[in-house]
mmCIF file of C-alpha atoms and ligand atoms in Angstrom:
data_model
loop_
_atom_site.group_PDB
_atom_site.id
_atom_site.type_symbol
_atom_site.label_atom_id
_atom_site.label_comp_id
_atom_site.label_asym_id
_atom_site.label_seq_id
_atom_site.Cartn_x
_atom_site.Cartn_y
_atom_site.Cartn_z
ATOM 1 C CA MET A 158 21.700 0.496 -7.421
ATOM 2 C CA GLU A 159 18.053 1.390 -7.651
ATOM 3 C CA ILE A 160 16.105 3.089 -4.914
ATOM 4 C CA VAL A 161 12.838 1.425 -3.966
ATOM 5 C CA LEU A 162 10.235 2.968 -1.709
ATOM 6 C CA SER A 163 6.792 2.010 -0.552
ATOM 7 C CA GLY A 164 4.392 2.918 2.211
ATOM 8 C CA ILE A 165 1.090 2.166 3.836
ATOM 9 C CA ARG A 166 -1.346 4.469 5.597
ATOM 10 C CA SER A 167 -1.525 3.936 9.336
ATOM 11 C CA THR A 168 -5.270 3.521 9.402
ATOM 12 C CA GLY A 169 -5.721 -0.065 10.516
ATOM 13 C CA ASN A 170 -4.488 -3.602 10.235
ATOM 14 C CA LEU A 171 -2.883 -4.972 7.102
ATOM 15 C CA HIS A 172 -5.143 -6.990 4.812
ATOM 16 C CA LEU A 173 -4.475 -9.393 1.959
ATOM 17 C CA GLY A 174 -4.662 -6.494 -0.559
ATOM 18 C CA ASN A 175 -1.847 -4.627 1.209
ATOM 19 C CA TYR A 176 0.224 -7.776 1.328
ATOM 20 C CA PHE A 177 -0.128 -8.837 -2.302
ATOM 21 C CA GLY A 178 -0.252 -5.274 -3.691
ATOM 22 C CA ALA A 179 2.761 -3.848 -1.944
ATOM 23 C CA LEU A 180 4.489 -5.786 0.823
ATOM 24 C CA LYS A 181 5.213 -9.040 -0.944
ATOM 25 C CA ASN A 182 6.985 -7.265 -3.809
ATOM 26 C CA PHE A 183 8.876 -5.034 -1.446
ATOM 27 C CA VAL A 184 10.068 -7.927 0.698
ATOM 28 C CA GLU A 185 11.310 -9.722 -2.411
ATOM 29 C CA MET A 186 13.252 -6.637 -3.531
ATOM 30 C CA GLN A 187 14.779 -5.538 -0.258
ATOM 31 C CA HIS A 188 18.061 -7.427 -0.562
ATOM 32 C CA GLU A 189 18.998 -6.241 -4.049
ATOM 33 C CA ASN A 190 18.143 -2.540 -3.785
ATOM 34 C CA LYS A 191 18.348 0.435 -1.483
ATOM 35 C CA CYS A 192 14.938 0.204 0.091
ATOM 36 C CA TYR A 193 12.738 2.488 2.154
ATOM 37 C CA PHE A 194 9.437 1.475 3.680
ATOM 38 C CA PHE A 195 7.421 3.884 5.758
ATOM 39 C CA ILE A 196 4.156 4.333 7.628
ATOM 40 C CA ALA A 197 2.151 7.212 6.200
ATOM 41 C CA ASP A 198 0.982 8.731 9.475
ATOM 42 C CA TYR A 199 0.748 12.314 8.158
ATOM 43 C CA HIS A 200 -1.551 10.990 5.440
ATOM 44 C CA SER A 201 -3.820 9.338 7.983
ATOM 45 C CA LEU A 202 -4.668 12.756 9.488
ATOM 46 C CA THR A 203 -7.074 13.426 6.601
ATOM 47 C CA THR A 204 -9.630 11.369 8.543
ATOM 48 C CA HIS A 205 -8.985 13.099 11.922
ATOM 49 C CA PRO A 206 -8.037 10.111 14.131
ATOM 50 C CA THR A 207 -7.835 10.765 17.885
ATOM 51 C CA PRO A 208 -4.260 11.002 19.248
ATOM 52 C CA HIS A 209 -4.843 7.692 21.013
ATOM 53 C CA ASP A 210 -5.985 5.922 17.840
ATOM 54 C CA LEU A 211 -3.220 7.458 15.739
ATOM 55 C CA HIS A 212 -0.537 6.289 18.129
ATOM 56 C CA GLY A 213 -1.999 2.798 18.497
ATOM 57 C CA SER A 214 -2.397 2.175 14.804
ATOM 58 C CA VAL A 215 1.096 3.399 13.915
ATOM 59 C CA LYS A 216 2.544 0.921 16.364
ATOM 60 C CA GLN A 217 0.322 -1.880 15.116
ATOM 61 C CA VAL A 218 1.159 -1.284 11.439
ATOM 62 C CA PHE A 219 4.851 -1.183 12.295
ATOM 63 C CA ILE A 220 4.573 -4.574 14.002
ATOM 64 C CA GLU A 221 2.680 -5.995 11.039
ATOM 65 C CA TYR A 222 5.312 -4.756 8.561
ATOM 66 C CA LEU A 223 8.006 -6.557 10.469
ATOM 67 C CA ALA A 224 5.868 -9.688 10.678
ATOM 68 C CA CYS A 225 5.573 -9.676 6.883
ATOM 69 C CA GLY A 226 9.316 -10.050 6.533
ATOM 70 C CA LEU A 227 10.594 -6.492 6.189
ATOM 71 C CA ASP A 228 14.156 -6.702 7.411
ATOM 72 C CA PRO A 229 15.338 -3.584 9.263
ATOM 73 C CA ASP A 230 18.953 -4.705 8.787
ATOM 74 C CA VAL A 231 18.699 -4.266 5.017
ATOM 75 C CA ALA A 232 15.775 -1.884 4.464
ATOM 76 C CA THR A 233 15.058 1.430 6.149
ATOM 77 C CA LEU A 234 11.750 1.293 8.006
ATOM 78 C CA TYR A 235 10.431 4.567 9.306
ATOM 79 C CA ARG A 236 7.480 6.729 10.229
ATOM 80 C CA GLN A 237 6.672 9.538 7.815
ATOM 81 C CA SER A 238 6.325 12.014 10.704
ATOM 82 C CA ASP A 239 9.885 11.232 11.847
ATOM 83 C CA VAL A 240 11.108 12.808 8.610
ATOM 84 C CA PRO A 241 9.823 16.401 8.599
ATOM 85 C CA GLU A 242 11.885 17.058 5.445
ATOM 86 C CA THR A 243 8.999 15.283 3.696
ATOM 87 C CA ALA A 244 6.664 18.053 4.872
ATOM 88 C CA GLU A 245 8.996 20.716 3.517
ATOM 89 C CA LEU A 246 9.234 19.035 0.132
ATOM 90 C CA TYR A 247 5.432 18.735 0.146
ATOM 91 C CA LEU A 248 5.156 22.487 0.666
ATOM 92 C CA LEU A 249 7.574 23.188 -2.162
ATOM 93 C CA LEU A 250 5.867 20.778 -4.571
ATOM 94 C CA ASN A 251 2.457 22.266 -3.705
ATOM 95 C CA MET A 252 3.545 25.502 -5.434
ATOM 96 C CA ASN A 253 3.666 23.503 -8.630
ATOM 97 C CA ALA A 254 0.536 21.397 -8.279
ATOM 98 C CA TYR A 255 -2.572 22.732 -9.955
ATOM 99 C CA LEU A 256 -6.089 22.767 -8.595
ATOM 100 C CA GLY A 257 -7.561 21.224 -11.757
ATOM 101 C CA GLU A 258 -5.340 18.139 -11.721
ATOM 102 C CA LEU A 259 -5.830 17.621 -7.988
ATOM 103 C CA GLU A 260 -9.611 17.847 -8.312
ATOM 104 C CA ARG A 261 -9.609 15.366 -11.195
ATOM 105 C CA CYS A 262 -7.724 12.742 -9.196
ATOM 106 C CA THR A 263 -9.886 9.625 -8.791
ATOM 107 C CA SER A 264 -8.995 9.034 -5.147
ATOM 108 C CA PHE A 265 -9.993 12.636 -4.285
ATOM 109 C CA LYS A 266 -13.350 12.191 -6.015
ATOM 110 C CA GLU A 267 -13.936 8.977 -4.063
ATOM 111 C CA LYS A 268 -12.874 10.476 -0.737
ATOM 112 C CA ILE A 269 -15.133 13.506 -1.011
ATOM 113 C CA LYS A 270 -18.055 11.141 -1.462
ATOM 114 C CA GLN A 271 -16.994 9.084 1.575
ATOM 115 C CA GLN A 272 -16.370 12.001 3.952
ATOM 116 C CA GLN A 273 -18.632 14.813 2.789
ATOM 117 C CA ASN A 274 -18.369 16.659 6.094
ATOM 118 C CA ASN A 275 -14.593 16.726 6.063
ATOM 119 C CA ILE A 276 -13.321 17.742 2.619
ATOM 120 C CA ASN A 277 -10.061 19.218 3.844
ATOM 121 C CA ALA A 278 -7.062 20.569 1.909
ATOM 122 C CA GLY A 279 -5.043 17.525 2.977
ATOM 123 C CA LEU A 280 -7.369 15.328 0.942
ATOM 124 C CA LEU A 281 -6.968 17.541 -2.116
ATOM 125 C CA THR A 282 -3.178 17.602 -1.862
ATOM 126 C CA TYR A 283 -2.853 13.951 -0.805
ATOM 127 C CA PRO A 284 -1.048 13.062 -4.084
ATOM 128 C CA VAL A 285 1.457 15.880 -3.524
ATOM 129 C CA LEU A 286 2.395 14.536 -0.103
ATOM 130 C CA MET A 287 2.701 11.117 -1.667
ATOM 131 C CA ALA A 288 5.000 12.552 -4.357
ATOM 132 C CA ALA A 289 7.083 14.149 -1.578
ATOM 133 C CA ASP A 290 7.426 10.721 0.111
ATOM 134 C CA ILE A 291 8.700 9.214 -3.100
ATOM 135 C CA LEU A 292 10.908 12.075 -4.283
ATOM 136 C CA ILE A 293 12.510 12.796 -0.892
ATOM 137 C CA HIS A 294 14.687 9.705 -1.460
ATOM 138 C CA LYS A 295 14.812 10.171 -5.263
ATOM 139 C CA SER A 296 13.155 6.748 -5.639
ATOM 140 C CA HIS A 297 13.039 4.823 -8.917
ATOM 141 C CA LYS A 298 10.620 2.011 -8.143
ATOM 142 C CA VAL A 299 7.493 2.041 -6.035
ATOM 143 C CA PRO A 300 5.898 -1.371 -5.377
ATOM 144 C CA VAL A 301 2.183 -0.638 -5.007
ATOM 145 C CA GLY A 302 -1.198 -2.067 -5.943
ATOM 146 C CA LYS A 303 -3.276 -1.035 -8.946
ATOM 147 C CA ASP A 304 -5.193 1.628 -6.967
ATOM 148 C CA GLN A 305 -2.030 3.748 -6.646
ATOM 149 C CA GLU A 306 -1.238 3.885 -10.366
ATOM 150 C CA GLN A 307 -2.701 7.345 -10.897
ATOM 151 C CA HIS A 308 -0.815 8.737 -7.893
ATOM 152 C CA LEU A 309 2.427 7.527 -9.436
ATOM 153 C CA GLU A 310 1.533 9.183 -12.722
ATOM 154 C CA MET A 311 0.986 12.431 -10.807
ATOM 155 C CA THR A 312 4.320 12.000 -9.009
ATOM 156 C CA ARG A 313 6.058 11.750 -12.388
ATOM 157 C CA ASN A 314 4.292 14.926 -13.498
ATOM 158 C CA PHE A 315 5.383 16.828 -10.397
ATOM 159 C CA ALA A 316 8.971 15.555 -10.745
ATOM 160 C CA ASN A 317 9.186 16.466 -14.432
ATOM 161 C CA ARG A 318 7.598 19.834 -13.824
ATOM 162 C CA PHE A 319 10.164 20.629 -11.132
ATOM 163 C CA ASN A 320 13.003 19.586 -13.434
ATOM 164 C CA ARG A 321 11.638 21.725 -16.295
ATOM 165 C CA LEU A 322 10.912 24.778 -14.157
ATOM 166 C CA TYR A 323 14.416 24.874 -12.725
ATOM 167 C CA LYS A 324 16.115 23.503 -15.871
ATOM 168 C CA VAL A 325 17.704 20.602 -13.991
ATOM 169 C CA ASP A 326 17.739 16.855 -14.337
ATOM 170 C CA TYR A 327 17.332 16.290 -10.624
ATOM 171 C CA PHE A 328 14.391 14.034 -9.797
ATOM 172 C CA PRO A 329 14.220 10.602 -11.465
ATOM 173 C CA GLU A 330 10.891 9.413 -12.910
ATOM 174 C CA PRO A 331 9.532 6.892 -10.381
ATOM 175 C CA ALA A 332 7.434 3.992 -11.617
ATOM 176 C CA ALA A 333 4.739 1.910 -9.929
ATOM 177 C CA TYR A 334 6.314 -1.528 -9.871
ATOM 178 C CA ASN A 335 5.471 -5.212 -9.821
ATOM 179 C CA PHE A 336 8.403 -7.062 -11.422
ATOM 180 C CA GLY A 337 7.351 -6.017 -14.907
ATOM 181 C CA LYS A 338 3.920 -7.601 -14.425
ATOM 182 C CA ASP A 339 0.559 -5.857 -14.159
ATOM 183 C CA LEU A 340 -0.147 -4.168 -10.854
ATOM 184 C CA VAL A 341 -2.297 -6.241 -8.544
ATOM 185 C CA LYS A 342 -5.841 -5.595 -7.381
ATOM 186 C CA ILE A 343 -7.108 -7.973 -4.699
ATOM 187 C CA PRO A 344 -10.903 -7.824 -4.640
ATOM 188 C CA GLY A 345 -13.193 -7.882 -1.636
ATOM 189 C CA LEU A 346 -15.579 -10.756 -0.950
ATOM 190 C CA ASP A 347 -18.653 -8.562 -1.247
ATOM 191 C CA GLY A 348 -19.118 -9.051 -4.971
ATOM 192 C CA THR A 349 -17.561 -5.906 -6.425
ATOM 193 C CA GLY A 350 -14.601 -3.607 -5.939
ATOM 194 C CA LYS A 351 -11.258 -3.912 -4.166
ATOM 195 C CA MET A 352 -10.430 -5.149 -0.719
ATOM 196 C CA GLY A 353 -9.822 -2.112 1.466
ATOM 197 C CA LYS A 354 -9.809 -0.683 4.957
ATOM 198 C CA THR A 355 -12.506 1.893 4.297
ATOM 199 C CA GLU A 356 -14.542 -0.613 2.289
ATOM 200 C CA GLY A 357 -14.902 -2.743 5.452
ATOM 201 C CA ASN A 358 -14.392 -5.966 3.506
ATOM 202 C CA GLY A 359 -10.834 -6.828 4.487
ATOM 203 C CA ILE A 360 -9.372 -10.181 5.419
ATOM 204 C CA PHE A 361 -6.626 -9.137 7.786
ATOM 205 C CA LEU A 362 -3.350 -10.892 8.486
ATOM 206 C CA ILE A 363 -4.236 -10.747 12.185
ATOM 207 C CA ASP A 364 -7.691 -12.353 11.739
ATOM 208 C CA SER A 365 -8.317 -15.571 13.662
ATOM 209 C CA ALA A 366 -9.147 -18.792 11.807
ATOM 210 C CA GLU A 367 -12.718 -18.471 12.985
ATOM 211 C CA ASP A 368 -13.065 -14.902 11.648
ATOM 212 C CA ILE A 369 -11.608 -15.920 8.303
ATOM 213 C CA ARG A 370 -14.020 -18.844 7.964
ATOM 214 C CA LYS A 371 -16.959 -16.568 8.758
ATOM 215 C CA LYS A 372 -15.877 -13.882 6.301
ATOM 216 C CA VAL A 373 -15.225 -16.308 3.465
ATOM 217 C CA MET A 374 -18.440 -18.285 3.967
ATOM 218 C CA ARG A 375 -20.367 -14.988 3.721
ATOM 219 C CA ALA A 376 -18.744 -14.110 0.352
ATOM 220 C CA VAL A 377 -21.196 -13.174 -2.392
ATOM 221 C CA THR A 378 -21.779 -15.856 -5.047
ATOM 222 C CA ASP A 379 -24.609 -16.631 -7.484
ATOM 223 C CA SER A 380 -26.773 -19.626 -8.333
ATOM 224 C CA GLY A 381 -24.003 -21.178 -10.443
ATOM 225 C CA PRO A 382 -23.272 -21.557 -14.165
ATOM 226 C CA VAL A 383 -25.861 -23.182 -16.413
ATOM 227 C CA HIS A 384 -23.783 -23.575 -19.607
ATOM 228 C CA PRO A 385 -20.313 -25.134 -19.864
ATOM 229 C CA ASN A 386 -17.535 -22.505 -20.017
ATOM 230 C CA GLN A 387 -19.979 -19.762 -19.149
ATOM 231 C CA GLU A 388 -18.513 -16.296 -18.659
ATOM 232 C CA MET A 389 -17.815 -15.670 -14.977
ATOM 233 C CA PRO A 390 -19.624 -12.919 -13.073
ATOM 234 C CA GLU A 391 -17.469 -10.506 -11.087
ATOM 235 C CA ALA A 392 -18.245 -11.998 -7.655
ATOM 236 C CA ILE A 393 -17.006 -15.433 -8.788
ATOM 237 C CA THR A 394 -13.963 -14.044 -10.609
ATOM 238 C CA ASN A 395 -13.106 -12.339 -7.324
ATOM 239 C CA LEU A 396 -13.168 -15.627 -5.416
ATOM 240 C CA PHE A 397 -10.828 -17.108 -8.011
ATOM 241 C CA THR A 398 -8.506 -14.080 -7.840
ATOM 242 C CA ILE A 399 -8.074 -14.523 -4.101
ATOM 243 C CA MET A 400 -7.714 -18.276 -4.529
ATOM 244 C CA ASN A 401 -4.989 -17.674 -7.104
ATOM 245 C CA ALA A 402 -3.077 -15.643 -4.547
ATOM 246 C CA VAL A 403 -3.231 -18.106 -1.631
ATOM 247 C CA SER A 404 -3.947 -21.612 -2.994
ATOM 248 C CA SER A 405 -1.935 -24.059 -5.074
ATOM 249 C CA ALA A 406 -2.283 -24.028 -8.871
ATOM 250 C CA ASP A 407 -3.865 -27.508 -8.704
ATOM 251 C CA THR A 408 -6.563 -26.331 -6.322
ATOM 252 C CA VAL A 409 -7.425 -23.364 -8.541
ATOM 253 C CA GLN A 410 -7.543 -25.607 -11.621
ATOM 254 C CA PHE A 411 -9.757 -28.129 -9.841
ATOM 255 C CA PHE A 412 -12.442 -25.527 -9.070
ATOM 256 C CA LEU A 413 -12.047 -23.859 -12.455
ATOM 257 C CA ASP A 414 -12.747 -27.208 -14.145
ATOM 258 C CA LYS A 415 -15.770 -27.713 -11.895
ATOM 259 C CA TYR A 416 -17.024 -24.259 -12.834
ATOM 260 C CA ASN A 417 -16.548 -24.882 -16.542
ATOM 261 C CA GLN A 418 -18.380 -28.223 -16.255
ATOM 262 C CA CYS A 419 -21.229 -26.558 -14.304
ATOM 263 C CA GLU A 420 -20.481 -28.809 -11.335
ATOM 264 C CA ILE A 421 -19.129 -26.248 -8.960
ATOM 265 C CA ARG A 422 -20.365 -26.166 -5.369
ATOM 266 C CA TYR A 423 -19.511 -22.766 -4.011
ATOM 267 C CA GLY A 424 -19.764 -24.010 -0.426
ATOM 268 C CA ASP A 425 -16.896 -26.450 -1.100
ATOM 269 C CA MET A 426 -14.869 -23.804 -2.865
ATOM 270 C CA LYS A 427 -15.304 -21.353 0.007
ATOM 271 C CA LYS A 428 -14.337 -23.988 2.598
ATOM 272 C CA GLN A 429 -11.150 -24.717 0.684
ATOM 273 C CA LEU A 430 -10.430 -21.012 0.194
ATOM 274 C CA ALA A 431 -10.919 -20.283 3.903
ATOM 275 C CA GLU A 432 -8.520 -23.098 4.904
ATOM 276 C CA ASP A 433 -5.908 -21.899 2.385
ATOM 277 C CA ILE A 434 -6.164 -18.311 3.623
ATOM 278 C CA ILE A 435 -5.781 -19.531 7.212
ATOM 279 C CA GLU A 436 -2.712 -21.559 6.281
ATOM 280 C CA PHE A 437 -1.284 -18.544 4.489
ATOM 281 C CA THR A 438 -1.946 -15.941 7.196
ATOM 282 C CA SER A 439 -1.309 -17.936 10.377
ATOM 283 C CA PRO A 440 2.517 -17.587 10.331
ATOM 284 C CA PHE A 441 2.052 -13.810 9.995
ATOM 285 C CA ARG A 442 -0.439 -13.791 12.822
ATOM 286 C CA GLU A 443 1.941 -15.665 15.084
ATOM 287 C CA LYS A 444 4.773 -13.263 14.333
ATOM 288 C CA ILE A 445 2.489 -10.265 14.917
ATOM 289 C CA LEU A 446 1.495 -11.571 18.338
ATOM 290 C CA ASP A 447 5.129 -12.317 19.164
ATOM 291 C CA LEU A 448 6.434 -8.899 18.117
ATOM 292 C CA SER A 449 3.662 -7.157 20.052
ATOM 293 C CA LYS A 450 5.427 -8.237 23.228
ATOM 294 C CA ASN A 451 8.763 -6.747 22.243
ATOM 295 C CA ASP A 452 8.557 -2.978 22.755
ATOM 296 C CA ALA A 453 12.306 -2.538 23.219
ATOM 297 C CA TYR A 454 13.025 -4.070 19.822
ATOM 298 C CA LEU A 455 10.332 -1.943 18.149
ATOM 299 C CA ARG A 456 11.737 1.243 19.647
ATOM 300 C CA LYS A 457 15.195 0.351 18.408
ATOM 301 C CA VAL A 458 13.936 -0.296 14.867
ATOM 302 C CA VAL A 459 11.892 2.929 14.791
ATOM 303 C CA ASN A 460 14.786 5.047 16.062
ATOM 304 C CA GLU A 461 17.351 3.578 13.704
ATOM 305 C CA GLY A 462 14.940 3.868 10.761
ATOM 306 C CA ALA A 463 14.232 7.519 11.511
ATOM 307 C CA GLN A 464 17.925 8.294 11.581
ATOM 308 C CA LYS A 465 18.707 6.554 8.289
ATOM 309 C CA ALA A 466 15.669 8.039 6.516
ATOM 310 C CA ARG A 467 16.519 11.544 7.715
ATOM 311 C CA GLU A 468 20.074 11.332 6.389
ATOM 312 C CA SER A 469 18.820 10.654 2.882
ATOM 313 C CA ALA A 470 15.978 13.190 3.166
ATOM 314 C CA ALA A 471 18.223 15.954 4.503
ATOM 315 C CA LYS A 472 20.548 15.564 1.525
ATOM 316 C CA THR A 473 17.667 15.887 -0.932
ATOM 317 C CA ILE A 474 16.097 18.878 0.778
ATOM 318 C CA LYS A 475 19.443 20.688 0.925
ATOM 319 C CA GLU A 476 19.920 20.192 -2.809
ATOM 320 C CA VAL A 477 16.331 21.147 -3.613
ATOM 321 C CA ARG A 478 16.651 24.355 -1.596
ATOM 322 C CA GLU A 479 19.740 25.298 -3.556
ATOM 323 C CA ILE A 480 18.102 24.535 -6.897
ATOM 324 C CA ILE A 481 15.126 26.719 -5.967
ATOM 325 C CA GLY A 482 17.408 29.576 -4.887
ATOM 326 C CA PHE A 483 17.351 29.369 -1.095
ATOM 327 C CA LYS A 484 21.080 29.901 -0.653
ATOM 328 C CA ASN A 485 23.413 31.398 1.930
ATOM 329 C CA LEU A 486 23.531 35.158 1.670
HETATM 330 P P1 TYM B 148 -2.923 2.138 1.391
HETATM 331 O O1 TYM B 148 -2.542 2.250 2.814
HETATM 332 O O2 TYM B 148 -4.330 2.324 1.013
HETATM 333 O O3 TYM B 148 -2.449 0.773 0.824
HETATM 334 C C1 TYM B 148 -1.095 0.350 0.994
HETATM 335 C C2 TYM B 148 -0.645 -0.473 -0.190
HETATM 336 O O4 TYM B 148 -1.509 -1.583 -0.357
HETATM 337 C C3 TYM B 148 -2.003 -1.595 -1.691
HETATM 338 N N1 TYM B 148 -3.380 -2.083 -1.697
HETATM 339 C C4 TYM B 148 -3.827 -3.016 -2.534
HETATM 340 N N2 TYM B 148 -3.204 -3.709 -3.507
HETATM 341 C C5 TYM B 148 -3.948 -4.622 -4.167
HETATM 342 N N3 TYM B 148 -5.246 -4.874 -3.909
HETATM 343 C C6 TYM B 148 -5.906 -4.196 -2.951
HETATM 344 N N4 TYM B 148 -7.167 -4.465 -2.683
HETATM 345 C C7 TYM B 148 -5.195 -3.213 -2.215
HETATM 346 N N5 TYM B 148 -5.530 -2.375 -1.194
HETATM 347 C C8 TYM B 148 -4.398 -1.675 -0.900
HETATM 348 C C9 TYM B 148 -1.942 -0.157 -2.167
HETATM 349 O O5 TYM B 148 -1.897 -0.087 -3.575
HETATM 350 C C10 TYM B 148 -0.677 0.315 -1.518
HETATM 351 O O6 TYM B 148 0.428 -0.047 -2.293
HETATM 352 N N6 TYM B 148 -1.416 6.438 -0.519
HETATM 353 C C11 TYM B 148 -0.953 5.166 -0.073
HETATM 354 C C12 TYM B 148 0.116 5.241 0.987
HETATM 355 C C13 TYM B 148 1.293 6.048 0.556
HETATM 356 C C14 TYM B 148 2.294 5.624 -0.351
HETATM 357 C C15 TYM B 148 3.185 6.744 -0.452
HETATM 358 C C16 TYM B 148 2.523 4.467 -1.083
HETATM 359 C C17 TYM B 148 1.581 7.305 0.968
HETATM 360 N N7 TYM B 148 2.715 7.722 0.339
HETATM 361 C C18 TYM B 148 4.287 6.681 -1.278
HETATM 362 C C19 TYM B 148 3.646 4.420 -1.884
HETATM 363 C C20 TYM B 148 4.516 5.523 -1.996
HETATM 364 C C21 TYM B 148 -2.139 4.436 0.507
HETATM 365 O O7 TYM B 148 -3.084 5.027 0.967
HETATM 366 O O8 TYM B 148 -2.012 3.110 0.510
#
C-alpha cells in the first residue's frame, strides 16, 4: 500500500487553487492508500502571526479540510505542531542541506522580495521542513499543485543524500502527484500569475455568492479578439482555466466557440463563470458553517489525528536515530 501525504499552510481560508491543486486529488485517493493530511502551522511562523491569529487560522483550516471531504475515519488528519518528531527530522536533514541550493529555491527568492524586513532562517530552510513532513511518514505520493514541484524535487535530493551518506535504502523517493497528469495551476483573476493567499486574488470556498460575483465581474479581460481563432492572451486563458475546473464541458465549449468566432461577450462569460463557481462552492460553504458549530467533534478529530500521526513519526525517528548512530550506550 502506498503512503500519501499532503498539507496546507495555516495562513488563511482555502481557495479554489488549494482545492484543485491538492485537496481534490487527496480526497479521491484517501480510500485506497494510507493517507496523511496535515496543517503546516510551524511553516506559517515564517510570517510571524500573532498567537491569536495562528490559533484561529489553524482551527479554520481544519474545519475547511473536513468540509472538503477529508474523512478522519480513513485518513489521518493532524497539525504539524502536534508531531514534534517532524522538528527533529528537520534538524537532522538541515545538516545535509546546502546554503547554495536553499538560496536558489524559487519560493525563497519570491519570499525575500515579499517580506524584505523579515528574511529569517525559517524561510531559507522552508523546503527542509517540508521534506521532513513528507519523509517522517516515508511517503511515496504527494498530491500538490504545480507551485510545489521544486520543493518535491528538493525532498528527493535530501532523501537520496541521506540514503547515500549512511549507505542505506531507507527513505523512498516521494513524487508530486496528480493521477499521472500534469500538476495543476489555478490562475488568479487579475490577469497574470497563480491564485494565492499572499497574492490577494483568491476565490475562497467560504466566500458568499455576492463576493464571488463581485470578484469574478472584476476579472481582467481585454477588448476581445479581432481575428477568428486568434491566440488567447493570458488573462482570457485564465478565465477559461477556471471555467474548465468548475463548469460543464458544454459551457466551456460554448464560450470557446464564441471566442474563436470573435463573438464573445466577456460580461456574459463572467456571469456564467460566477454562477458556476457559486454552485460549486456553496455545498462546501454550508459544511464549513455547520462544522464551525461543532467544537467537540473537531477536538476529537484533532486528538485522534495527533495520536495516529505520532505513532508513525515516532517509528521513523527511532530508525533514523539508529541509522545516524544515536544508539543506546
Ligand atoms: P500552500 O498552503 O501554499 O498550498 C496548499 C496546496 O495548494 C496548492 N495550491 C495550488 N494549486 C494549484 N493552483 C494554485 N493557484 C494553488 N495555490 C496553492 C499547493 O500546491 C499546495 O499543494 N509548502 C506548502 C505546504 C506544505 C506541504 C508540506 C505540502 C508544507 N509541507 C508537505 C505538501 C507536503 C504550501 O505552502 O502550500
